[in-house]
mmCIF file with all atom_site columns, C-alpha atoms in Angstrom:
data_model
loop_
_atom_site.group_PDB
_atom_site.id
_atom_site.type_symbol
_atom_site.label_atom_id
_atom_site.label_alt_id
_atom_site.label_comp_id
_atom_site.label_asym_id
_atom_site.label_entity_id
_atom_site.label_seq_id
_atom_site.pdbx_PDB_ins_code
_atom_site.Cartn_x
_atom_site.Cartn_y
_atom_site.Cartn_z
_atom_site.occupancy
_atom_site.B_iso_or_equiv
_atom_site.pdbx_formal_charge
_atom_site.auth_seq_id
_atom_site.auth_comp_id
_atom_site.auth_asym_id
_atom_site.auth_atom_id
_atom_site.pdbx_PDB_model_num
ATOM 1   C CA . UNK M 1 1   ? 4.092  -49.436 -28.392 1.00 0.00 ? 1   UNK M CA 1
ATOM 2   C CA . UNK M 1 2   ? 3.180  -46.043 -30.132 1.00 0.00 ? 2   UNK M CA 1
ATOM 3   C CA . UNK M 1 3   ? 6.011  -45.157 -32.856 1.00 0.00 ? 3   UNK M CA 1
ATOM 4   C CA . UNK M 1 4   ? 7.781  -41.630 -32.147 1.00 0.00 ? 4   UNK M CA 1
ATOM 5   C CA . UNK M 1 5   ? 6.204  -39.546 -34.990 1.00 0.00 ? 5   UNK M CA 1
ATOM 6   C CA . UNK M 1 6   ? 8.817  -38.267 -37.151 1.00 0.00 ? 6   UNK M CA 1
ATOM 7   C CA . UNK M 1 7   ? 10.556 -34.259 -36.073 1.00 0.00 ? 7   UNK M CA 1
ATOM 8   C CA . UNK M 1 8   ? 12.688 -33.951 -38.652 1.00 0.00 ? 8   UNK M CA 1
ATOM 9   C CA . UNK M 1 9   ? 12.864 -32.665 -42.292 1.00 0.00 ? 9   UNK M CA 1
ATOM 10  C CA . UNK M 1 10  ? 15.042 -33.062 -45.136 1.00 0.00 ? 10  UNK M CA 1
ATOM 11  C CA . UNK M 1 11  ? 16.085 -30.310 -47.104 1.00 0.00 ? 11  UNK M CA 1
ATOM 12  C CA . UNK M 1 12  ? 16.439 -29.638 -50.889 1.00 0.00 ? 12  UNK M CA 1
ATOM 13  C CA . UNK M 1 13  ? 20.785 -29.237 -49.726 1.00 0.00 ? 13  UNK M CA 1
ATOM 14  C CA . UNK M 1 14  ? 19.946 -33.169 -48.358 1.00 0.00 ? 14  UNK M CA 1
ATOM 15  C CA . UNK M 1 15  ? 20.663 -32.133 -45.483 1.00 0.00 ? 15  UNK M CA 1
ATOM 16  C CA . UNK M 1 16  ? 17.846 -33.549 -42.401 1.00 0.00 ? 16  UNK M CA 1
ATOM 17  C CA . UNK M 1 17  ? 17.250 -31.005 -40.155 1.00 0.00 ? 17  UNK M CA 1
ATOM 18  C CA . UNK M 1 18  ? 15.988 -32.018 -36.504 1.00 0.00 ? 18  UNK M CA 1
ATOM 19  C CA . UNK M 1 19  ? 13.294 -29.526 -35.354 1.00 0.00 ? 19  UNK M CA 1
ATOM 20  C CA . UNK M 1 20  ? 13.288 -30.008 -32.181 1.00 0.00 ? 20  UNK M CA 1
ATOM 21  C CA . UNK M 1 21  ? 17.411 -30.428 -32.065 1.00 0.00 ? 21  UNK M CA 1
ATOM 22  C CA . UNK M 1 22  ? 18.611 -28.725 -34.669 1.00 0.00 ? 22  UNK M CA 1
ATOM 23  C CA . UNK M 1 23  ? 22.549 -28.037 -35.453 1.00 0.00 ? 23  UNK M CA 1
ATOM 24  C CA . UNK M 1 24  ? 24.638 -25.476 -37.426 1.00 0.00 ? 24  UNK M CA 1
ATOM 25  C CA . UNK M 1 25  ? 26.023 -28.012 -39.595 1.00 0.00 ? 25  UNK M CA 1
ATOM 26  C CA . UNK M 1 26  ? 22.463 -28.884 -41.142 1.00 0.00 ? 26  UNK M CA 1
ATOM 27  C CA . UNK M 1 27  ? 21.927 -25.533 -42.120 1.00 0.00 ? 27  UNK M CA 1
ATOM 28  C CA . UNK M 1 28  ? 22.363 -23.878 -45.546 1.00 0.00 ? 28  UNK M CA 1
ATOM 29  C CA . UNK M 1 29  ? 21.379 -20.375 -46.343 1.00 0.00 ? 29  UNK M CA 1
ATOM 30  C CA . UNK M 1 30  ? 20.402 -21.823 -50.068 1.00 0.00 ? 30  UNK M CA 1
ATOM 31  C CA . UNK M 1 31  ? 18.025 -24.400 -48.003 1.00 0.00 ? 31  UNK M CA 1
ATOM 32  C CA . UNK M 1 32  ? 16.621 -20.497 -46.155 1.00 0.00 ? 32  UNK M CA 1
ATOM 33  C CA . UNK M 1 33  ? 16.263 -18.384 -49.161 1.00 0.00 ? 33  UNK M CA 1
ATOM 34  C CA . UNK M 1 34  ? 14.487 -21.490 -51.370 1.00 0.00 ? 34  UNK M CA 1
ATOM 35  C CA . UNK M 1 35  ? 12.145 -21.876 -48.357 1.00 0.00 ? 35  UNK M CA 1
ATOM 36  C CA . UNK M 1 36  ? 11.848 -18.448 -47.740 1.00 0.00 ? 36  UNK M CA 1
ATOM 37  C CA . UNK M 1 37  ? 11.316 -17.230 -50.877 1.00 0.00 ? 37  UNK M CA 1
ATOM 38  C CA . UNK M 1 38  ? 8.288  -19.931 -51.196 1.00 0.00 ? 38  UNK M CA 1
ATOM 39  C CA . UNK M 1 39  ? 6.548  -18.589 -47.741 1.00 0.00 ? 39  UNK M CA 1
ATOM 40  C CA . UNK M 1 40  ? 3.957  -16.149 -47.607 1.00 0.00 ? 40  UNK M CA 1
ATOM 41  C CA . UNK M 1 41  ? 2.983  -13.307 -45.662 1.00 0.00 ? 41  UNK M CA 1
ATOM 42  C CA . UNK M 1 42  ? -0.181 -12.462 -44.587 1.00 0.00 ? 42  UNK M CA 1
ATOM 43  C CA . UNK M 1 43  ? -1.644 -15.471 -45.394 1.00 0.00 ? 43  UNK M CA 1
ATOM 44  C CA . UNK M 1 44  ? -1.405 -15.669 -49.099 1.00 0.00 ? 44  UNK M CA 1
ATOM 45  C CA . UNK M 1 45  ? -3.945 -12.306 -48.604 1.00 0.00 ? 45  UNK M CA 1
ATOM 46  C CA . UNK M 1 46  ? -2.098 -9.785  -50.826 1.00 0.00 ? 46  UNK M CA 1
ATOM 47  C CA . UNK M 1 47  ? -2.361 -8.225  -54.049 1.00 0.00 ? 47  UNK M CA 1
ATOM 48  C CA . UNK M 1 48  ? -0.508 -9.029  -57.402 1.00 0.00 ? 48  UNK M CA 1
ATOM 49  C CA . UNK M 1 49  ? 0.631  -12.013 -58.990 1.00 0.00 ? 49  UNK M CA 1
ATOM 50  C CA . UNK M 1 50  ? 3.258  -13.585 -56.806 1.00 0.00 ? 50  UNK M CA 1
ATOM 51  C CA . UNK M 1 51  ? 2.405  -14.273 -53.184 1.00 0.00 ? 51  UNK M CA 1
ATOM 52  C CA . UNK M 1 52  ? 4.564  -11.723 -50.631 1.00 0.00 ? 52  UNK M CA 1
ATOM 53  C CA . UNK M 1 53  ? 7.414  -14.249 -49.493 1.00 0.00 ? 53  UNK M CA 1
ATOM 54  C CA . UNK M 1 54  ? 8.782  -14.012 -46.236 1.00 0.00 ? 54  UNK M CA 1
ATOM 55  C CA . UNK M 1 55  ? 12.474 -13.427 -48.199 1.00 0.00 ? 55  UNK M CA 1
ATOM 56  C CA . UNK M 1 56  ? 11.135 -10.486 -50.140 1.00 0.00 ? 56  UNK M CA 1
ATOM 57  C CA . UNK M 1 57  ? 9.823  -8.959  -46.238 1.00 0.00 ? 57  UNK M CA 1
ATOM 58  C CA . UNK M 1 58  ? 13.163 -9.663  -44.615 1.00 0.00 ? 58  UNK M CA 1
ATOM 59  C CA . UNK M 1 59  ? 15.231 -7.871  -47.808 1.00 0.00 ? 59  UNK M CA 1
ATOM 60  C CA . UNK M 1 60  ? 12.911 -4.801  -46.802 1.00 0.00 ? 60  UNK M CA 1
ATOM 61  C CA . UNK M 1 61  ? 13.499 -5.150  -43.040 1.00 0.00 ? 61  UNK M CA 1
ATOM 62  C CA . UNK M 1 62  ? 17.261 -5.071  -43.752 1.00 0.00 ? 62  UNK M CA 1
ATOM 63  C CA . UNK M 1 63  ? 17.342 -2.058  -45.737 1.00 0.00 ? 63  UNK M CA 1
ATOM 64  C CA . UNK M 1 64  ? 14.880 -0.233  -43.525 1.00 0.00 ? 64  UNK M CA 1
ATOM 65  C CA . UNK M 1 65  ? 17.143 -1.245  -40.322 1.00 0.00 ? 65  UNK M CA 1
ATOM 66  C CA . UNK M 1 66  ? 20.282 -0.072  -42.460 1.00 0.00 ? 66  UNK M CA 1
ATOM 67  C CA . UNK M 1 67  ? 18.493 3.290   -43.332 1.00 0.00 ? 67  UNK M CA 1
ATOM 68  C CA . UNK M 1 68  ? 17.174 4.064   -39.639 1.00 0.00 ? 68  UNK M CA 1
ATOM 69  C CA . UNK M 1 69  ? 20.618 2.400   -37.666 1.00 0.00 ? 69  UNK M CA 1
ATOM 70  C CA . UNK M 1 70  ? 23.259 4.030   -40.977 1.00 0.00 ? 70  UNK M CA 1
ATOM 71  C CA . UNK M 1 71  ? 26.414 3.332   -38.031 1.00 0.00 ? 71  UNK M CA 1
ATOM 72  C CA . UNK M 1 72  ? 25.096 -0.299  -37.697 1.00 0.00 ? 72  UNK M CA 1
ATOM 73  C CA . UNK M 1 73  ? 27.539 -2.918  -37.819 1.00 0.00 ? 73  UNK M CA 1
ATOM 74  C CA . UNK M 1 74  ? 27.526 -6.121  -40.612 1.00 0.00 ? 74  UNK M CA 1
ATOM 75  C CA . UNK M 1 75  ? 26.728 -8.569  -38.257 1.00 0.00 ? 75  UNK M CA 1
ATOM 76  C CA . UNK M 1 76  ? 23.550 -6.567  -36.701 1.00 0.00 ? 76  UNK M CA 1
ATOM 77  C CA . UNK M 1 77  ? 22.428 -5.967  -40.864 1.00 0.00 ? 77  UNK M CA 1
ATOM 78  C CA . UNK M 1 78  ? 23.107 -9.577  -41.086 1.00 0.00 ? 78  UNK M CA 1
ATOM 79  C CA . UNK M 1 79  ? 20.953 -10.465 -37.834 1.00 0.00 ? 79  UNK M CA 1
ATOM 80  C CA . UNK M 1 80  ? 17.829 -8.251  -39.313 1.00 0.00 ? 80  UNK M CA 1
ATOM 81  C CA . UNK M 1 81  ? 18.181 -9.587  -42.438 1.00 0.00 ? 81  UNK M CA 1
ATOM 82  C CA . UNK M 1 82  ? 17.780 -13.617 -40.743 1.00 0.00 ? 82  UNK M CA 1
ATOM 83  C CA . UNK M 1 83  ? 15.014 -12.241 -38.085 1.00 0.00 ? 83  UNK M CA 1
ATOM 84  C CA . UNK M 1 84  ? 12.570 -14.254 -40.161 1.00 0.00 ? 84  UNK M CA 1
ATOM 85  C CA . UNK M 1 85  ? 14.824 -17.088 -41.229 1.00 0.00 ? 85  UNK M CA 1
ATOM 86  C CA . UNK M 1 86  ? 13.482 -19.982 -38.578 1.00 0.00 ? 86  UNK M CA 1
ATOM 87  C CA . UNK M 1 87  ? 10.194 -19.417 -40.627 1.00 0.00 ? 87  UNK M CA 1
ATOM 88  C CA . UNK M 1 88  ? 12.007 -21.598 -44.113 1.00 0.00 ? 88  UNK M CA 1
ATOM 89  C CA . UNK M 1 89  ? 11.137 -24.430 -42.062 1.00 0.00 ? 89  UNK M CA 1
ATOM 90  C CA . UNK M 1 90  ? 8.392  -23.799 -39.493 1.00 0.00 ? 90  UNK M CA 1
ATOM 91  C CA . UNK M 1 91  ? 6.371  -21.220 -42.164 1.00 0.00 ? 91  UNK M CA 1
ATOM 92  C CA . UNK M 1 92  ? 4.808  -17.893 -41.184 1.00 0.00 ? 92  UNK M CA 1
ATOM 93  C CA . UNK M 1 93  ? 1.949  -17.566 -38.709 1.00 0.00 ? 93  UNK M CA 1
ATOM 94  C CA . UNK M 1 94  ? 0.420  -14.473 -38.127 1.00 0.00 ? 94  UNK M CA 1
ATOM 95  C CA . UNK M 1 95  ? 0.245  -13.117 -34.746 1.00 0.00 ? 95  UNK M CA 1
ATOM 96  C CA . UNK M 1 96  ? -3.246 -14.583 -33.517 1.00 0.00 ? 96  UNK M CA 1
ATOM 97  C CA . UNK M 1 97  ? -2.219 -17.990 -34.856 1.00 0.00 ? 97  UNK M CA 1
ATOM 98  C CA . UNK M 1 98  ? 0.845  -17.922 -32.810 1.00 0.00 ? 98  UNK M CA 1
ATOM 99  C CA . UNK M 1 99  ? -0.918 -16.965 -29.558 1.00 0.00 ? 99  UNK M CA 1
ATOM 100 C CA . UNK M 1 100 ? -3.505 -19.659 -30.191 1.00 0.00 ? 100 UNK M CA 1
ATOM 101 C CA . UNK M 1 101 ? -0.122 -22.004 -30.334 1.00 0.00 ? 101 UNK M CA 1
ATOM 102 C CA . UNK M 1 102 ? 1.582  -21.008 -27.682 1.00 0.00 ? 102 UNK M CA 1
ATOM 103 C CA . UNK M 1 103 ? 4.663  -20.804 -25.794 1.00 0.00 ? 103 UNK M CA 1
ATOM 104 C CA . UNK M 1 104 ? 5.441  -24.112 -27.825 1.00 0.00 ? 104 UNK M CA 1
ATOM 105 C CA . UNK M 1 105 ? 5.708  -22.338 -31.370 1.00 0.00 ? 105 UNK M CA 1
ATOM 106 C CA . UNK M 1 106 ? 8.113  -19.437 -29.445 1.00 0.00 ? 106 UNK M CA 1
ATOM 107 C CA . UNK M 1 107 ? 10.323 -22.505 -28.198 1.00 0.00 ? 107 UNK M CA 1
ATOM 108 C CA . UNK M 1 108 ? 10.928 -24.075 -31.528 1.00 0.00 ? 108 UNK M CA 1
ATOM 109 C CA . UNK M 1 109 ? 11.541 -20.770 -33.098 1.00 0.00 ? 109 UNK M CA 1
ATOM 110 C CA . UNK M 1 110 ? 14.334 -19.658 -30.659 1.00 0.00 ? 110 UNK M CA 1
ATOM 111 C CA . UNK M 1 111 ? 15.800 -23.151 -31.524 1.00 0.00 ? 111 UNK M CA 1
ATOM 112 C CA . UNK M 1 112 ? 16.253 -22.750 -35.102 1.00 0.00 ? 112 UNK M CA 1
ATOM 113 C CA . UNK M 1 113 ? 17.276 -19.251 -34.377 1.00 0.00 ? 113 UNK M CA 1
ATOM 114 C CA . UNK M 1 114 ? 20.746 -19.825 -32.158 1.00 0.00 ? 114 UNK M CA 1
ATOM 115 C CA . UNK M 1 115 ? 21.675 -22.847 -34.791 1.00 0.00 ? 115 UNK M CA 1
ATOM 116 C CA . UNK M 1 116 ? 20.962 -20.703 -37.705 1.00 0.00 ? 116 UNK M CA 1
ATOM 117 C CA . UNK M 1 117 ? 23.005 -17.556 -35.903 1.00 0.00 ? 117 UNK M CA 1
ATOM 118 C CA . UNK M 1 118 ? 25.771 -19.789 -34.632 1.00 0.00 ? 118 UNK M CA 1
ATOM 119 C CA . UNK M 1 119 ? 25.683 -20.833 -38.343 1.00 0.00 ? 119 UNK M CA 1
ATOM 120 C CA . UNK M 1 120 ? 26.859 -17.890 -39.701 1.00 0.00 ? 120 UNK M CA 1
ATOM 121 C CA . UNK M 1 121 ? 29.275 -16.214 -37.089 1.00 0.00 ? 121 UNK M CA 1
ATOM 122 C CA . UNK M 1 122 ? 26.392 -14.452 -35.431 1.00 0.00 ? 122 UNK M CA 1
ATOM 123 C CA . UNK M 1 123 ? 25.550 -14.952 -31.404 1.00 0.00 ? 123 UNK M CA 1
ATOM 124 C CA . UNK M 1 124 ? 23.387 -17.893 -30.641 1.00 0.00 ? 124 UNK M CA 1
ATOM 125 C CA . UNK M 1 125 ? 21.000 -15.173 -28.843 1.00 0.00 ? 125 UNK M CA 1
ATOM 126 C CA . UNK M 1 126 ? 20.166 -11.292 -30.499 1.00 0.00 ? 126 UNK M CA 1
ATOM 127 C CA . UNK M 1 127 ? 21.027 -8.901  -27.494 1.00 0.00 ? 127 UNK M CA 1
ATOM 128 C CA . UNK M 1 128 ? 17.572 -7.305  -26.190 1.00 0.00 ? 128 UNK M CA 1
ATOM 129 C CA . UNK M 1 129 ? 18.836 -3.699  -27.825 1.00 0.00 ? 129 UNK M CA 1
ATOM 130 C CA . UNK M 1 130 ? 19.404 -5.516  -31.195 1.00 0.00 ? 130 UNK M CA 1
ATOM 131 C CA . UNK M 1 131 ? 16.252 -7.021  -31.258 1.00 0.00 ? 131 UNK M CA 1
ATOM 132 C CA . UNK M 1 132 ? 14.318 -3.727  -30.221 1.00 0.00 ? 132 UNK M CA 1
ATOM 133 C CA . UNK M 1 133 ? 15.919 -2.093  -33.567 1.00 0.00 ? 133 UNK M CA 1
ATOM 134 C CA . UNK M 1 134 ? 15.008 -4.928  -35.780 1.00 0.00 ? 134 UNK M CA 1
ATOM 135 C CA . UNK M 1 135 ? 11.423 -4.873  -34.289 1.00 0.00 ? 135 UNK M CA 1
ATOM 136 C CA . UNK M 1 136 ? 11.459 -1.115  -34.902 1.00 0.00 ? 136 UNK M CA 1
ATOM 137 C CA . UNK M 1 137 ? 12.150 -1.909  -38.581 1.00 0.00 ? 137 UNK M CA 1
ATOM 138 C CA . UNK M 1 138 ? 9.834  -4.744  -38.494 1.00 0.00 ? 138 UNK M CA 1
ATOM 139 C CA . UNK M 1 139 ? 7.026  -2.696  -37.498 1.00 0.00 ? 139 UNK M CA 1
ATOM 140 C CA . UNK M 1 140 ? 7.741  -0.438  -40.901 1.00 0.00 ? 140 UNK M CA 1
ATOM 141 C CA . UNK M 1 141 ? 7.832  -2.940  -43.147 1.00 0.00 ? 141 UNK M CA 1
ATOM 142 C CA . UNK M 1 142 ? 4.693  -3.977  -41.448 1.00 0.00 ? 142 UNK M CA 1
ATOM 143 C CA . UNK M 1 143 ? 2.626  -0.357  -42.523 1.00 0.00 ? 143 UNK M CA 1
ATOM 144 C CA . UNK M 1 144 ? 4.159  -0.537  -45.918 1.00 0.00 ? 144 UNK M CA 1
ATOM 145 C CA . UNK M 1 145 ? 3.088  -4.287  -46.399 1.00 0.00 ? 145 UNK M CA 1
ATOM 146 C CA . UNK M 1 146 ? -0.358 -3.554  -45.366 1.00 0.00 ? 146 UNK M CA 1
ATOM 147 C CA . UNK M 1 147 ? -0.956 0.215   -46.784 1.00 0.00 ? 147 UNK M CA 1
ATOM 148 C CA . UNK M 1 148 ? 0.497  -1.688  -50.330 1.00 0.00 ? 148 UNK M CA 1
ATOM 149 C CA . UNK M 1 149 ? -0.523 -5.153  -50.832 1.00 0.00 ? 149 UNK M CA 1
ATOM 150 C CA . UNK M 1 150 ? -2.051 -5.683  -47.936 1.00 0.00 ? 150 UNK M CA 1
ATOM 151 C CA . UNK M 1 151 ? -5.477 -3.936  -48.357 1.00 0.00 ? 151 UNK M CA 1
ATOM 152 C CA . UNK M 1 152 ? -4.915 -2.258  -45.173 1.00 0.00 ? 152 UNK M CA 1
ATOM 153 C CA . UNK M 1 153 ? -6.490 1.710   -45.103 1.00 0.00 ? 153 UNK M CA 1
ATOM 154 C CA . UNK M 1 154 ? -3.776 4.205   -43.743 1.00 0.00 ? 154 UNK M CA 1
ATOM 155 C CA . UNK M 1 155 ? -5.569 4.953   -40.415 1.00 0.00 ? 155 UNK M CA 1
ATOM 156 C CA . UNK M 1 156 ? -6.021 1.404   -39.673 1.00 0.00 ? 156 UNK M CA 1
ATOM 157 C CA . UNK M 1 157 ? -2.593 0.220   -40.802 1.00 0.00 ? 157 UNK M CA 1
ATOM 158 C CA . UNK M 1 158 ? -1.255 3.613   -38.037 1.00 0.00 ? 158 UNK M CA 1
ATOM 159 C CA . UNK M 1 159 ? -3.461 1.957   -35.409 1.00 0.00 ? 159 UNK M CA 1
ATOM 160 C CA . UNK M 1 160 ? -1.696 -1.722  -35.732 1.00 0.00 ? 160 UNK M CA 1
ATOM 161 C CA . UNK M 1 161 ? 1.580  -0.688  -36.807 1.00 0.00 ? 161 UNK M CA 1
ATOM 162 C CA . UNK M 1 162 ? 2.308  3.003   -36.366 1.00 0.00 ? 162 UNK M CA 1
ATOM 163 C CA . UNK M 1 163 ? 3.291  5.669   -39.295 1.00 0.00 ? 163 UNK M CA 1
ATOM 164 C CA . UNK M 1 164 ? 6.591  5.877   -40.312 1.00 0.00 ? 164 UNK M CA 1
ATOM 165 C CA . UNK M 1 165 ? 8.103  9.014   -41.708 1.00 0.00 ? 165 UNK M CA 1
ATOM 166 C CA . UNK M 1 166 ? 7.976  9.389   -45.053 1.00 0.00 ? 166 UNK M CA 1
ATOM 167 C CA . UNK M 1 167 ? 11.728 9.853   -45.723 1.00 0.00 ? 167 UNK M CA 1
ATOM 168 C CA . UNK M 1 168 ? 12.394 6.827   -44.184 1.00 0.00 ? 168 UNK M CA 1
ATOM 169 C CA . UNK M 1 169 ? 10.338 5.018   -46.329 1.00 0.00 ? 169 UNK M CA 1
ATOM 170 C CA . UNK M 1 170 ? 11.141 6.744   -49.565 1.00 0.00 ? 170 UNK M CA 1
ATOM 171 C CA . UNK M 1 171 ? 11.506 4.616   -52.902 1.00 0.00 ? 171 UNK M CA 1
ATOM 172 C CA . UNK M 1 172 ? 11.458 1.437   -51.203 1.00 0.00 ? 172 UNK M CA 1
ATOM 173 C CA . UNK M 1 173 ? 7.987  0.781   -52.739 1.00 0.00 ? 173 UNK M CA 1
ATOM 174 C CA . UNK M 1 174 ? 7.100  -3.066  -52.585 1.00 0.00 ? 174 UNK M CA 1
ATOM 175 C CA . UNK M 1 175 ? 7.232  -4.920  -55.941 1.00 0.00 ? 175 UNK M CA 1
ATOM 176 C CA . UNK M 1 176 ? 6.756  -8.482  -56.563 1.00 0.00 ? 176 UNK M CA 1
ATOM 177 C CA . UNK M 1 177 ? 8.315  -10.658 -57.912 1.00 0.00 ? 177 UNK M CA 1
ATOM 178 C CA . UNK M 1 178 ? 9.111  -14.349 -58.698 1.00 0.00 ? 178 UNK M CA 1
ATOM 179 C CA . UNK M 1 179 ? 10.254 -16.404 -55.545 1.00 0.00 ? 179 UNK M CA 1
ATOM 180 C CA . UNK M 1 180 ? 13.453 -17.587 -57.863 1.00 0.00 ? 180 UNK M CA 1
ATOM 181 C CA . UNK M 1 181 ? 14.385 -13.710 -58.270 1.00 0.00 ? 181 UNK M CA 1
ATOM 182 C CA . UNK M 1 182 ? 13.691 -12.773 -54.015 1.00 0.00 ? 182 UNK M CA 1
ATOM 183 C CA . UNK M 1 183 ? 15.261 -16.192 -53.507 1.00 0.00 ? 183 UNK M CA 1
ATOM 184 C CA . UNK M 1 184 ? 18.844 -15.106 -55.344 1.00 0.00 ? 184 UNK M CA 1
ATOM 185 C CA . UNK M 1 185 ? 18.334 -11.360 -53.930 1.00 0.00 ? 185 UNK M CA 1
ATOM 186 C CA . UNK M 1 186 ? 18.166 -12.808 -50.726 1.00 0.00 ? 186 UNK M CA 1
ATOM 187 C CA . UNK M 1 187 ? 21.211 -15.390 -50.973 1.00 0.00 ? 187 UNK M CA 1
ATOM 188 C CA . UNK M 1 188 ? 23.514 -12.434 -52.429 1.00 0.00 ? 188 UNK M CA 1
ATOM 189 C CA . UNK M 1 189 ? 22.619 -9.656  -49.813 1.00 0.00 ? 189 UNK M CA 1
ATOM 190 C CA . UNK M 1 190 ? 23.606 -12.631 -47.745 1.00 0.00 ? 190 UNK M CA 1
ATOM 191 C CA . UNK M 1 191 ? 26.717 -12.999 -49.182 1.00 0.00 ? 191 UNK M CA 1
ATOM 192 C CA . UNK M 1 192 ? 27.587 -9.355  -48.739 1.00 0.00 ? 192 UNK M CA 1
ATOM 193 C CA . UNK M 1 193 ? 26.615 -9.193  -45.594 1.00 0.00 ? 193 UNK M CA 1
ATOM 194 C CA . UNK M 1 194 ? 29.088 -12.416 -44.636 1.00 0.00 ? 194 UNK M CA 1
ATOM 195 C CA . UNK M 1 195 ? 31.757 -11.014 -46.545 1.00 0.00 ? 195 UNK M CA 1
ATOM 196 C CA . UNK M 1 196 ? 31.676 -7.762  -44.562 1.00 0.00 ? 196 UNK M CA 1
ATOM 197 C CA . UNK M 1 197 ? 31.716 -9.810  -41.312 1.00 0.00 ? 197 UNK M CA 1
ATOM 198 C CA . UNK M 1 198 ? 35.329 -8.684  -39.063 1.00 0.00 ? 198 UNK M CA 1
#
């Protein structure tokens, strides 16, 4: 008899999260920033001397979502700033790697979303509309990542990701830094963003 290979994984809190059942009560937002703030984009492929976490991307999604939605609401800030946050665990795949997965990656993910939102006072499921506005945002951060650290040319980062205005975008230049900086940037906007939770 074959032995059940092993789905879960402990984290640095103790707590052992189960990945393909996982609960609110096994997550910690210190467990998501450490593990965020340790995950890179684009493959490691960007300039400087820290990698471009995953934590440092979703602090820039938040403030771009605040600065294009200004009448949006705690827990929507709070949703854009945790689009990313299944990825402390499962890591971040770029798009052709996920469609070479499959539907199997997008499964897992939506998991560790709802336990993760139902975590923190936030619906188990983003709304459609919500998730359009955080994509929007995404999509932002996405030029500036790639026009700045990315090695992306402007015309091919427009084709891929579209040009945002440049007001929108103004002094929110990317700079790297240390994952154990991002990771306490990332647990405090956090915090602020809880605290301002109705």
């Amino acid at each position: 008899m074959s032995k059940q290979p092993r789905a879960w994984q402990r984290m640095l809190s103790g707590r052992r999260l189960d990945l393909l059942d996982p609960t609110p009560v096994d997550i910690e937002i210190e467990d998501i920033a450490h593990g965020l703030a340790f995950v890179a984009r684009w493959n490691g492929q960007t300039e400087g001397d820290f990698p471009y976490s995953v934590a440092e991307h979703s602090l820039l999604v938040e403030a771009l979502f605040s600065r294009m939605y200004p009448t949006a609401n705690a827990a929507a800030k709070l949703t854009a700033l945790l689009h990313d946050a299944p990825e402390y665990v499962i890591g971040d795949m770029i798009s052709p790697v996920k469609a070479a997965v499959g539907p199997e990656y997008k499964e897992l993910d939506k998991r560790l979303e709802a336990a993760i939102h139902i975590r923190f006072g936030l619906p188990a499921q983003t709304t459609s509309a919500l998730k359009k506005r955080i994509k929007k945002a995404d999509m932002v951060s996405a030029f500036m990542e790639a026009t700045q650290i990315a090695g992306f040319t402007e015309a091919e980062a427009k084709r891929f990701f579209g040009r945002p205005a440049d007001e929108l975008i103004a002094g929110l230049d990317i700079h790297l830094r240390p994952p154990v900086e991002v990771r306490r940037a990332f647990t405090a906007r956090h915090a602020e963003l809880l605290e301002a939770l109705p």
